[in-house]
Amino acid sequence: MSRTFAARTHVGQARRVNQDRVEADPDGRYFMVADGMGGHAGGEQASSLATTVAREYLEAHFEEEWDTKTFLQNAMKAVNRRLREDQRAHPERSNMGTTLTVVIRRENQWWYAHVGDSRAYRWRDGHIEQLTPDHTWIADQMRAGTIAEDTNLKQWLGHVLSQHMGQETLERIEIAPISVQEEDRLLLCSDGLTAELSDEEIATYLTRKYTCEEAVNALISAANANSGSDNIAIIVIDNH
Ligand code: CA
């Protein structure tokens, strides 16, 4: 029987430690990807603490009367508070941080909440569209128009984050509704996938002839077959 979503991480071919985390509600209400950073212990701690706190928060408050934007804002702030507390209690990981991309389905509407450079995409009719803005220095400059899209700075600075969970102040917690049609799929992933495969390549693995689980496994294999130079986190969700 095909499931309506699948979630998996893989350490990749080059790293010894997997600092990526995925979390999926068995009931299909929420999904998340986190990509930790900040040294050996810090990165793992940051991404697993972020997904744990986010899951607990969403579970505890899913049925509250809050509007969804407030609900997601509160969840992201709760995660950031816990990361800051953990940094203060453990100075050896004071520089830890993580990306966090959360997608939820609440009252029949999909939403994302996002900080960092992990991504949510919508697959439709053979193409994917990136929904979440990257919080990287390069992407910020391109949005501001100060550097061009085809800059070769990408090679050197592509992974420098302008914002991540665990910072003292979060300037922008991106929260928005996602418009979804019946046959669409959603993809959440860390940069271990998007650094290896182009959007066009990724889209070919999301065609509905594959189950969510087959798509996740095929994407992980493809990323590893390229260079697998980073940890890989992937969630594929069917909208029905
Ligand atoms: Ca990564």
Tab-separated table of N, CA and C and ligand atoms in Angstrom, residues 15 20 35-36 117 159 190-192 230-232, ligand 1:
chain	number	residue	atom	x	y	z
A	15	ARG	N	30.465	12.704	4.969
A	15	ARG	CA	30.444	13.071	6.390
A	15	ARG	C	30.331	11.819	7.248
A	20	ASP	N	21.388	16.238	9.950
A	20	ASP	CA	20.056	16.537	9.410
A	20	ASP	C	19.013	15.739	10.189
A	35	ASP	N	18.581	21.202	9.529
A	35	ASP	CA	19.966	20.952	9.112
A	35	ASP	C	20.864	21.695	10.110
A	36	GLY	N	21.479	20.924	11.001
A	36	GLY	CA	22.227	21.525	12.104
A	36	GLY	C	23.628	21.955	11.723
A	117	ASP	N	18.247	27.721	5.070
A	117	ASP	CA	18.325	27.416	3.634
A	117	ASP	C	17.879	25.995	3.284
A	159	HIS	N	26.774	28.825	0.750
A	159	HIS	CA	26.233	28.188	1.954
A	159	HIS	C	26.280	29.087	3.178
A	190	SER	N	16.899	19.303	2.703
A	190	SER	CA	18.057	20.089	3.121
A	190	SER	C	18.921	20.376	1.896
A	191	ASP	N	19.944	21.218	2.077
A	191	ASP	CA	20.777	21.590	0.931
A	191	ASP	C	21.659	20.430	0.454
A	192	GLY	N	21.689	19.337	1.210
A	192	GLY	CA	22.398	18.141	0.734
A	192	GLY	C	21.757	17.550	-0.513
A	230	ASP	N	27.263	16.061	1.434
A	230	ASP	CA	26.652	16.587	2.658
A	230	ASP	C	25.568	15.607	3.109
A	231	ASN	N	25.083	15.793	4.324
A	231	ASN	CA	23.919	15.025	4.787
A	231	ASN	C	22.714	15.380	3.923
A	232	ILE	N	21.787	14.442	3.804
A	232	ILE	CA	20.615	14.638	2.938
A	232	ILE	C	19.351	14.369	3.757
B	1	CA	CA	23.593	20.761	4.956
